[in-house]
Amino acid sequence: MRGFFIVLLALGLAAPAVSAQTVSDGGTISIMRPEPHAKPHAKTRKHVPRKPTRRHYKERTSRGSSNPVYPVPLPGPQKPRSVPHYQPPPTPQRPKTPPPIFVPETGRTLPNLRPAAPGLGPGGKESFPQRAARCAHQAGVYGPNATGNPSAYINSCINQ
């Protein structure tokens, strides 16, 4: 009795596998069933290039020039270019140091620090922003003991 159940179980498991293989799907894997009354897909042919016809030949030959193109000889040796004479760039003139500033609050005369670079103003003069930066720097260098009121010193330095 036990052998009968084993054979029955084996047949029960093998039956769905055999029935699934009996359906012919043309070698494609698909979960969709074909529609009834649908035409089967025709196999596609490989593309075989056709021999060029007279029309194709004319299309290919009608392009380009009909005149022959001959090689042109290279030009002969040429004279070397003349080397321009080296002229060093003009040396910039050092900016002139403004005169010293008299500070009435302290009664001292403080020298102006010379600008480090030529000015950006017309003719190489010191521009207003450069002068303001130089005067603010001088006020910081000399300190409040020498300049008294720093903002008054900066104003008098800028308007010098």
mmCIF file of C-alpha atoms in Angstrom:
data_model
loop_
_atom_site.group_PDB
_atom_site.id
_atom_site.type_symbol
_atom_site.label_atom_id
_atom_site.label_comp_id
_atom_site.label_asym_id
_atom_site.label_seq_id
_atom_site.Cartn_x
_atom_site.Cartn_y
_atom_site.Cartn_z
ATOM 1 C CA MET A 1 0.000 0.000 0.000
ATOM 2 C CA ARG A 2 2.833 2.292 0.785
ATOM 3 C CA GLY A 3 4.424 1.744 -2.664
ATOM 4 C CA PHE A 4 1.126 2.639 -4.289
ATOM 5 C CA PHE A 5 1.115 6.085 -2.626
ATOM 6 C CA ILE A 6 4.705 6.729 -3.678
ATOM 7 C CA VAL A 7 3.915 5.887 -7.319
ATOM 8 C CA LEU A 8 0.780 8.015 -7.172
ATOM 9 C CA LEU A 9 2.744 10.930 -5.709
ATOM 10 C CA ALA A 10 5.437 10.622 -8.408
ATOM 11 C CA LEU A 11 2.817 10.609 -11.177
ATOM 12 C CA GLY A 12 1.062 13.592 -9.597
ATOM 13 C CA LEU A 13 4.260 15.630 -9.626
ATOM 14 C CA ALA A 14 5.334 14.580 -13.155
ATOM 15 C CA ALA A 15 1.957 15.184 -14.834
ATOM 16 C CA PRO A 16 2.059 19.039 -14.788
ATOM 17 C CA ALA A 17 5.626 19.023 -16.114
ATOM 18 C CA VAL A 18 4.690 16.736 -19.014
ATOM 19 C CA SER A 19 1.562 18.740 -19.865
ATOM 20 C CA ALA A 20 3.552 22.021 -19.827
ATOM 21 C CA GLN A 21 6.064 20.651 -22.314
ATOM 22 C CA THR A 22 3.428 19.463 -24.782
ATOM 23 C CA VAL A 23 2.383 23.054 -25.601
ATOM 24 C CA SER A 24 4.424 24.334 -28.549
ATOM 25 C CA ASP A 25 5.263 28.033 -28.215
ATOM 26 C CA GLY A 26 7.707 28.254 -31.124
ATOM 27 C CA GLY A 27 10.755 28.486 -28.873
ATOM 28 C CA THR A 28 9.853 31.853 -27.381
ATOM 29 C CA ILE A 29 9.335 32.501 -23.728
ATOM 30 C CA SER A 30 6.082 34.332 -23.158
ATOM 31 C CA ILE A 31 3.451 34.446 -20.455
ATOM 32 C CA MET A 32 0.809 35.618 -22.918
ATOM 33 C CA ARG A 33 -1.262 33.178 -24.931
ATOM 34 C CA PRO A 34 -1.746 34.058 -28.594
ATOM 35 C CA GLU A 35 -5.144 35.437 -29.487
ATOM 36 C CA PRO A 36 -7.508 33.086 -31.220
ATOM 37 C CA HIS A 37 -7.699 33.556 -34.986
ATOM 38 C CA ALA A 38 -4.413 35.544 -34.998
ATOM 39 C CA LYS A 39 -1.913 35.057 -37.793
ATOM 40 C CA PRO A 40 1.325 33.440 -36.674
ATOM 41 C CA HIS A 41 4.403 35.645 -36.894
ATOM 42 C CA ALA A 42 6.391 35.186 -40.059
ATOM 43 C CA LYS A 43 10.104 34.647 -39.600
ATOM 44 C CA THR A 44 12.165 37.614 -40.733
ATOM 45 C CA ARG A 45 14.691 37.217 -43.506
ATOM 46 C CA LYS A 46 18.292 38.196 -43.172
ATOM 47 C CA HIS A 47 19.214 41.384 -44.988
ATOM 48 C CA VAL A 48 21.066 40.585 -48.159
ATOM 49 C CA PRO A 49 22.687 43.588 -49.846
ATOM 50 C CA ARG A 50 21.503 44.014 -53.400
ATOM 51 C CA LYS A 51 23.820 44.412 -56.304
ATOM 52 C CA PRO A 52 24.054 48.039 -57.354
ATOM 53 C CA THR A 53 21.833 48.815 -60.267
ATOM 54 C CA ARG A 54 22.604 51.317 -62.967
ATOM 55 C CA ARG A 55 20.710 53.977 -61.030
ATOM 56 C CA HIS A 56 22.859 53.423 -57.933
ATOM 57 C CA TYR A 57 25.997 53.548 -60.048
ATOM 58 C CA LYS A 58 25.023 56.903 -61.516
ATOM 59 C CA GLU A 59 24.280 58.327 -58.071
ATOM 60 C CA ARG A 60 27.724 57.363 -56.850
ATOM 61 C CA THR A 61 29.635 58.679 -59.839
ATOM 62 C CA SER A 62 27.775 61.960 -60.187
ATOM 63 C CA ARG A 63 29.364 63.362 -57.028
ATOM 64 C CA GLY A 64 32.606 65.303 -56.958
ATOM 65 C CA SER A 65 34.617 66.952 -59.679
ATOM 66 C CA SER A 66 35.124 65.453 -63.102
ATOM 67 C CA ASN A 67 38.452 67.277 -63.466
ATOM 68 C CA PRO A 68 41.599 65.398 -62.436
ATOM 69 C CA VAL A 69 43.504 66.740 -59.445
ATOM 70 C CA TYR A 70 47.279 66.582 -59.711
ATOM 71 C CA PRO A 71 49.717 66.838 -56.790
ATOM 72 C CA VAL A 72 51.324 70.243 -56.296
ATOM 73 C CA PRO A 73 55.032 70.452 -55.418
ATOM 74 C CA LEU A 74 55.943 71.899 -52.040
ATOM 75 C CA PRO A 75 57.235 75.482 -51.938
ATOM 76 C CA GLY A 76 60.984 75.958 -51.865
ATOM 77 C CA PRO A 77 63.003 77.174 -48.898
ATOM 78 C CA GLN A 78 62.009 80.567 -47.603
ATOM 79 C CA LYS A 79 64.001 83.352 -46.023
ATOM 80 C CA PRO A 80 63.905 83.211 -42.209
ATOM 81 C CA ARG A 81 61.921 85.877 -40.443
ATOM 82 C CA SER A 82 63.835 88.778 -39.040
ATOM 83 C CA VAL A 83 64.133 88.780 -35.276
ATOM 84 C CA PRO A 84 62.786 91.967 -33.714
ATOM 85 C CA HIS A 85 65.247 93.849 -31.560
ATOM 86 C CA TYR A 86 64.605 93.426 -27.865
ATOM 87 C CA GLN A 87 63.531 96.565 -26.108
ATOM 88 C CA PRO A 88 63.220 96.313 -22.359
ATOM 89 C CA PRO A 89 59.962 97.628 -20.972
ATOM 90 C CA PRO A 90 60.168 101.141 -19.572
ATOM 91 C CA THR A 91 60.985 101.192 -15.888
ATOM 92 C CA PRO A 92 58.132 102.670 -13.890
ATOM 93 C CA GLN A 93 59.003 105.783 -11.965
ATOM 94 C CA ARG A 94 58.828 105.453 -8.249
ATOM 95 C CA PRO A 95 55.905 107.365 -6.811
ATOM 96 C CA LYS A 96 56.826 110.531 -5.019
ATOM 97 C CA THR A 97 56.343 110.586 -1.282
ATOM 98 C CA PRO A 98 53.757 113.161 -0.184
ATOM 99 C CA PRO A 99 54.979 115.840 2.242
ATOM 100 C CA PRO A 100 54.780 115.175 6.002
ATOM 101 C CA ILE A 101 51.523 115.912 7.815
ATOM 102 C CA PHE A 102 51.314 118.331 10.758
ATOM 103 C CA VAL A 103 48.903 117.098 13.431
ATOM 104 C CA PRO A 104 47.602 120.145 15.392
ATOM 105 C CA GLU A 105 46.123 118.048 18.245
ATOM 106 C CA THR A 106 49.495 116.607 19.194
ATOM 107 C CA GLY A 107 51.735 119.283 17.672
ATOM 108 C CA ARG A 108 53.802 116.661 15.841
ATOM 109 C CA THR A 109 54.778 116.390 12.217
ATOM 110 C CA LEU A 110 54.429 112.801 10.967
ATOM 111 C CA PRO A 111 56.100 111.681 7.735
ATOM 112 C CA ASN A 112 53.942 110.054 5.075
ATOM 113 C CA LEU A 113 54.687 106.468 4.241
ATOM 114 C CA ARG A 114 55.633 106.087 0.613
ATOM 115 C CA PRO A 115 53.124 104.127 -1.522
ATOM 116 C CA ALA A 116 54.370 100.643 -2.431
ATOM 117 C CA ALA A 117 53.202 100.711 -6.037
ATOM 118 C CA PRO A 118 52.619 103.363 -8.688
ATOM 119 C CA GLY A 119 49.173 104.889 -8.574
ATOM 120 C CA LEU A 120 46.246 103.869 -10.688
ATOM 121 C CA GLY A 121 45.183 107.438 -11.349
ATOM 122 C CA PRO A 122 45.929 109.429 -14.515
ATOM 123 C CA GLY A 123 49.671 109.763 -15.148
ATOM 124 C CA GLY A 124 50.520 107.214 -12.442
ATOM 125 C CA LYS A 125 49.222 109.425 -9.633
ATOM 126 C CA GLU A 126 47.830 107.933 -6.471
ATOM 127 C CA SER A 127 44.059 107.416 -6.770
ATOM 128 C CA PHE A 128 41.588 108.362 -4.026
ATOM 129 C CA PRO A 129 41.004 104.758 -2.788
ATOM 130 C CA GLN A 130 44.763 104.173 -2.681
ATOM 131 C CA ARG A 131 45.293 107.434 -0.738
ATOM 132 C CA ALA A 132 42.496 106.552 1.725
ATOM 133 C CA ALA A 133 43.984 103.100 2.322
ATOM 134 C CA ARG A 134 47.494 104.595 2.830
ATOM 135 C CA CYS A 135 46.212 107.196 5.299
ATOM 136 C CA ALA A 136 44.230 104.613 7.289
ATOM 137 C CA HIS A 137 47.313 102.395 7.398
ATOM 138 C CA GLN A 138 49.462 105.316 8.605
ATOM 139 C CA ALA A 139 46.953 106.123 11.362
ATOM 140 C CA GLY A 140 47.237 102.522 12.544
ATOM 141 C CA VAL A 141 51.054 102.517 12.336
ATOM 142 C CA TYR A 142 51.549 105.766 14.273
ATOM 143 C CA GLY A 143 48.839 104.961 16.812
ATOM 144 C CA PRO A 144 46.416 107.251 18.675
ATOM 145 C CA ASN A 145 49.178 108.814 20.820
ATOM 146 C CA ALA A 146 50.845 110.340 17.762
ATOM 147 C CA THR A 147 47.744 111.132 15.699
ATOM 148 C CA GLY A 148 45.320 112.219 18.413
ATOM 149 C CA ASN A 149 41.897 111.653 16.857
ATOM 150 C CA PRO A 150 42.476 108.938 14.168
ATOM 151 C CA SER A 151 39.491 109.966 12.017
ATOM 152 C CA ALA A 152 40.617 113.620 11.975
ATOM 153 C CA TYR A 153 44.138 112.502 11.014
ATOM 154 C CA ILE A 154 42.794 110.312 8.169
ATOM 155 C CA ASN A 155 40.613 113.174 6.847
ATOM 156 C CA SER A 156 43.494 115.657 6.866
ATOM 157 C CA CYS A 157 45.791 113.087 5.230
ATOM 158 C CA ILE A 158 43.289 112.302 2.456
ATOM 159 C CA ASN A 159 42.568 115.991 1.753
ATOM 160 C CA GLN A 160 46.253 116.975 1.681
#
